[in-house]
mmCIF file of C-alpha atoms in Angstrom:
data_model
loop_
_atom_site.group_PDB
_atom_site.id
_atom_site.type_symbol
_atom_site.label_atom_id
_atom_site.label_comp_id
_atom_site.label_asym_id
_atom_site.label_seq_id
_atom_site.Cartn_x
_atom_site.Cartn_y
_atom_site.Cartn_z
ATOM 1 C CA MET X 235 -0.038 -0.386 0.057
ATOM 2 C CA LYS X 236 1.260 3.541 -0.873
ATOM 3 C CA ILE X 237 0.153 6.294 1.671
ATOM 4 C CA ALA X 238 0.772 10.101 0.562
ATOM 5 C CA ILE X 239 0.875 12.581 3.163
ATOM 6 C CA THR X 240 0.012 16.338 2.228
ATOM 7 C CA GLY X 241 -0.953 19.510 3.994
ATOM 8 C CA GLY X 242 -0.846 22.981 2.985
ATOM 9 C CA ILE X 243 2.505 25.639 4.106
ATOM 10 C CA GLY X 244 2.431 25.863 7.696
ATOM 11 C CA SER X 245 0.612 22.566 8.767
ATOM 12 C CA GLY X 246 3.459 20.379 10.123
ATOM 13 C CA LYS X 247 3.038 17.745 7.684
ATOM 14 C CA SER X 248 6.564 17.393 7.284
ATOM 15 C CA TYR X 249 7.212 17.477 11.519
ATOM 16 C CA VAL X 250 4.771 14.678 11.105
ATOM 17 C CA CYS X 251 6.624 12.252 8.724
ATOM 18 C CA ARG X 252 9.730 13.278 11.611
ATOM 19 C CA LEU X 253 7.948 12.037 13.642
ATOM 20 C CA LEU X 254 7.073 8.934 11.636
ATOM 21 C CA GLU X 255 10.395 8.472 10.550
ATOM 22 C CA ALA X 256 11.467 8.342 14.159
ATOM 23 C CA ARG X 257 8.890 5.142 13.856
ATOM 24 C CA GLY X 258 11.368 3.386 11.501
ATOM 25 C CA ILE X 259 8.817 4.796 8.469
ATOM 26 C CA ARG X 260 10.898 5.848 4.924
ATOM 27 C CA ILE X 261 9.439 9.072 3.716
ATOM 28 C CA TYR X 262 9.727 10.409 0.305
ATOM 29 C CA ASP X 263 9.962 13.896 0.174
ATOM 30 C CA CYS X 264 8.464 15.266 -3.070
ATOM 31 C CA ASP X 265 9.859 18.441 -3.084
ATOM 32 C CA SER X 266 13.341 17.659 -1.975
ATOM 33 C CA ALA X 267 13.156 15.365 -4.768
ATOM 34 C CA ALA X 268 12.210 18.160 -7.323
ATOM 35 C CA LYS X 269 14.675 20.323 -6.219
ATOM 36 C CA HIS X 270 17.674 17.631 -6.496
ATOM 37 C CA LEU X 271 16.041 16.568 -9.991
ATOM 38 C CA MET X 272 15.748 20.088 -10.496
ATOM 39 C CA ARG X 273 19.658 20.481 -9.859
ATOM 40 C CA THR X 274 21.033 17.263 -11.181
ATOM 41 C CA SER X 275 19.295 16.087 -14.144
ATOM 42 C CA PRO X 276 20.491 17.083 -17.687
ATOM 43 C CA GLN X 277 16.933 16.745 -19.388
ATOM 44 C CA ILE X 278 15.296 18.775 -16.549
ATOM 45 C CA ARG X 279 18.451 21.184 -17.189
ATOM 46 C CA GLN X 280 18.110 21.492 -20.966
ATOM 47 C CA GLN X 281 14.240 21.493 -20.834
ATOM 48 C CA LEU X 282 13.944 24.179 -18.109
ATOM 49 C CA THR X 283 16.599 26.560 -19.714
ATOM 50 C CA ALA X 284 14.725 26.389 -23.089
ATOM 51 C CA LEU X 285 11.916 27.337 -21.180
ATOM 52 C CA ILE X 286 13.442 29.739 -19.140
ATOM 53 C CA GLY X 287 16.818 30.672 -20.820
ATOM 54 C CA PRO X 288 19.843 31.070 -19.764
ATOM 55 C CA ASP X 289 19.692 32.710 -16.798
ATOM 56 C CA ALA X 290 18.106 29.254 -15.497
ATOM 57 C CA TYR X 291 21.560 28.100 -14.106
ATOM 58 C CA LEU X 292 23.619 29.687 -12.373
ATOM 59 C CA ALA X 293 27.688 29.907 -14.612
ATOM 60 C CA ASP X 294 29.276 27.033 -12.099
ATOM 61 C CA GLY X 295 25.703 24.687 -12.665
ATOM 62 C CA GLN X 296 23.534 25.427 -10.177
ATOM 63 C CA LEU X 297 19.732 26.503 -10.216
ATOM 64 C CA ASN X 298 19.174 29.809 -10.321
ATOM 65 C CA LYS X 299 16.559 29.532 -7.589
ATOM 66 C CA ALA X 300 16.356 33.241 -7.585
ATOM 67 C CA CYS X 301 15.200 33.550 -11.458
ATOM 68 C CA VAL X 302 12.877 30.124 -11.440
ATOM 69 C CA ALA X 303 11.117 31.463 -8.700
ATOM 70 C CA GLN X 304 10.737 35.008 -10.744
ATOM 71 C CA PHE X 305 9.510 33.154 -13.791
ATOM 72 C CA LEU X 306 7.232 30.604 -11.825
ATOM 73 C CA MET X 307 5.528 33.108 -9.752
ATOM 74 C CA ALA X 308 5.071 35.665 -13.057
ATOM 75 C CA SER X 309 1.592 33.687 -14.512
ATOM 76 C CA GLU X 310 -0.465 30.495 -13.977
ATOM 77 C CA SER X 311 1.024 29.525 -17.195
ATOM 78 C CA ASN X 312 4.436 29.678 -16.677
ATOM 79 C CA LYS X 313 3.507 27.591 -13.539
ATOM 80 C CA GLN X 314 2.159 24.673 -15.566
ATOM 81 C CA ALA X 315 5.189 24.750 -17.765
ATOM 82 C CA ILE X 316 7.846 24.045 -14.964
ATOM 83 C CA ASN X 317 5.286 21.947 -13.854
ATOM 84 C CA ALA X 318 5.385 19.787 -17.142
ATOM 85 C CA ILE X 319 8.695 19.640 -17.045
ATOM 86 C CA VAL X 320 9.356 18.661 -13.026
ATOM 87 C CA HIS X 321 6.711 16.588 -12.090
ATOM 88 C CA PRO X 322 6.509 13.733 -14.421
ATOM 89 C CA ALA X 323 10.416 13.233 -13.555
ATOM 90 C CA VAL X 324 9.812 12.827 -9.525
ATOM 91 C CA ALA X 325 6.558 10.414 -10.191
ATOM 92 C CA GLU X 326 8.911 8.734 -12.223
ATOM 93 C CA ASP X 327 11.783 9.355 -9.238
ATOM 94 C CA PHE X 328 9.022 8.269 -6.366
ATOM 95 C CA THR X 329 7.890 5.344 -8.486
ATOM 96 C CA GLN X 330 11.623 4.207 -9.142
ATOM 97 C CA SER X 331 12.029 4.606 -5.224
ATOM 98 C CA GLY X 332 10.098 1.794 -4.345
ATOM 99 C CA LEU X 333 9.037 3.300 -1.204
ATOM 100 C CA GLN X 334 5.814 3.583 0.046
ATOM 101 C CA TRP X 335 5.147 6.856 1.908
ATOM 102 C CA MET X 336 5.423 9.814 0.287
ATOM 103 C CA GLU X 337 5.746 13.376 1.532
ATOM 104 C CA CYS X 338 3.410 15.780 -1.327
ATOM 105 C CA ALA X 339 2.188 19.518 -0.385
ATOM 106 C CA ILE X 340 0.544 19.640 -4.072
ATOM 107 C CA LEU X 341 -0.743 15.995 -4.473
ATOM 108 C CA TYR X 342 -3.666 16.548 -6.232
ATOM 109 C CA GLU X 343 -2.583 19.796 -8.300
ATOM 110 C CA SER X 344 0.019 17.403 -9.373
ATOM 111 C CA GLY X 345 -2.083 14.130 -9.997
ATOM 112 C CA PHE X 346 0.544 12.413 -7.503
ATOM 113 C CA ASP X 347 -2.648 11.350 -5.580
ATOM 114 C CA HIS X 348 -3.089 8.592 -8.462
ATOM 115 C CA LEU X 349 0.495 7.208 -7.075
ATOM 116 C CA VAL X 350 -0.874 5.881 -3.625
ATOM 117 C CA ASP X 351 -3.909 4.014 -2.229
ATOM 118 C CA SER X 352 -4.472 6.370 0.760
ATOM 119 C CA VAL X 353 -3.883 10.244 1.463
ATOM 120 C CA ILE X 354 -3.180 11.413 5.057
ATOM 121 C CA ALA X 355 -4.277 15.099 5.458
ATOM 122 C CA VAL X 356 -1.995 17.408 8.079
ATOM 123 C CA THR X 357 -4.158 20.577 8.843
ATOM 124 C CA ALA X 358 -4.082 23.432 11.324
ATOM 125 C CA PRO X 359 -5.965 26.286 12.319
ATOM 126 C CA LEU X 360 -5.115 29.297 10.197
ATOM 127 C CA PRO X 361 -3.408 31.558 13.442
ATOM 128 C CA VAL X 362 -1.714 28.859 14.210
ATOM 129 C CA ARG X 363 -0.052 27.897 10.309
ATOM 130 C CA LEU X 364 0.292 31.753 9.849
ATOM 131 C CA GLU X 365 2.467 32.357 13.216
ATOM 132 C CA ARG X 366 5.037 29.414 11.802
ATOM 133 C CA ILE X 367 5.200 30.262 8.194
ATOM 134 C CA MET X 368 6.275 34.010 9.456
ATOM 135 C CA GLN X 369 8.719 32.675 11.894
ATOM 136 C CA ARG X 370 10.512 29.812 9.989
ATOM 137 C CA ASP X 371 10.612 32.519 6.612
ATOM 138 C CA HIS X 372 10.965 35.435 8.820
ATOM 139 C CA ILE X 373 8.187 37.145 6.388
ATOM 140 C CA SER X 374 5.131 39.441 6.989
ATOM 141 C CA ARG X 375 1.607 38.541 7.731
ATOM 142 C CA GLN X 376 0.779 39.462 4.602
ATOM 143 C CA SER X 377 3.160 37.395 2.813
ATOM 144 C CA ALA X 378 3.028 33.672 4.963
ATOM 145 C CA LEU X 379 -1.455 34.766 3.885
ATOM 146 C CA ALA X 380 -0.494 35.006 -0.175
ATOM 147 C CA TRP X 381 1.544 31.843 0.736
ATOM 148 C CA ILE X 382 -1.448 30.212 2.051
ATOM 149 C CA HIS X 383 -4.184 31.294 -1.057
ATOM 150 C CA LYS X 384 -2.034 29.552 -3.692
ATOM 151 C CA GLN X 385 -2.535 26.313 -2.474
ATOM 152 C CA TRP X 386 -5.474 24.828 -2.422
ATOM 153 C CA PRO X 387 -8.021 24.843 0.661
ATOM 154 C CA GLN X 388 -7.667 23.096 3.864
ATOM 155 C CA HIS X 389 -10.551 22.500 3.983
ATOM 156 C CA GLU X 390 -10.708 20.674 0.398
ATOM 157 C CA LEU X 391 -7.171 18.139 1.204
ATOM 158 C CA GLN X 392 -9.534 17.321 4.349
ATOM 159 C CA GLN X 393 -12.706 16.156 2.134
ATOM 160 C CA ARG X 394 -10.749 14.663 -0.064
ATOM 161 C CA ALA X 395 -7.961 12.612 2.494
ATOM 162 C CA GLN X 396 -8.779 9.486 3.718
ATOM 163 C CA PHE X 397 -7.345 10.046 7.281
ATOM 164 C CA GLU X 398 -6.600 13.759 9.224
ATOM 165 C CA ILE X 399 -3.726 14.357 11.476
ATOM 166 C CA VAL X 400 -4.980 18.102 13.269
ATOM 167 C CA ASN X 401 -1.745 20.073 13.990
ATOM 168 C CA ASP X 402 -3.153 22.391 16.597
ATOM 169 C CA GLY X 403 -0.718 22.206 19.536
ATOM 170 C CA ARG X 404 -2.230 18.713 20.770
ATOM 171 C CA PRO X 405 -0.008 15.847 20.995
ATOM 172 C CA LEU X 406 0.228 13.898 17.490
ATOM 173 C CA GLU X 407 1.375 10.670 18.534
ATOM 174 C CA PRO X 408 -2.371 9.526 19.226
ATOM 175 C CA GLN X 409 -3.614 10.733 16.086
ATOM 176 C CA ILE X 410 -0.479 9.027 13.792
ATOM 177 C CA GLU X 411 -0.739 5.699 15.767
ATOM 178 C CA HIS X 412 -4.659 5.435 15.007
ATOM 179 C CA ILE X 413 -4.034 6.127 11.585
ATOM 180 C CA ILE X 414 -1.295 3.932 11.364
ATOM 181 C CA ASN X 415 -3.556 1.162 13.119
ATOM 182 C CA ASN X 416 -6.350 1.696 10.473
ATOM 183 C CA ILE X 417 -3.460 2.143 7.216
ATOM 184 C CA ILE X 418 -2.382 -1.676 8.573
ATOM 185 C CA LYS X 419 -6.119 -3.401 8.328
ATOM 186 C CA GLU X 420 -6.947 -1.949 5.100
#
């Protein structure tokens, strides 16, 4: 059985994944994999350079994160064009990894929900999410809200997921234990 963990920015999905990893569960991190593949895949490098231009990569071969981010944020069509390059590579990498668990912030937007059998949504109240984002990224409340609004609404994730972990300050271990026991039964 393949399981995905998703949740909006500031929900605490990475923290939940660390708790699962402490239990010996290996988790494929889609975001890290995408960054790694964008740095190391000659095919992705060629496609991104053709799409964005020669400034997509620095002279030393490193991905020009600022340039790529600026292109990505400029329009929805730019975002879709980058995703059309990166998402298939990440999906293939996950499939070849042999891992059963994945962490994916954009699970439904990427279509990666079709790669898994079950989804766990990590949720948190908006004020908690805002505080986490502002502290972690040292950004304003307005910037944090902008990031939240660029993602799927939390209630949509809750509706589509088979399981939910509410990360609002109460202990997470009992929720994780309950979900793992239910996943094992399936």
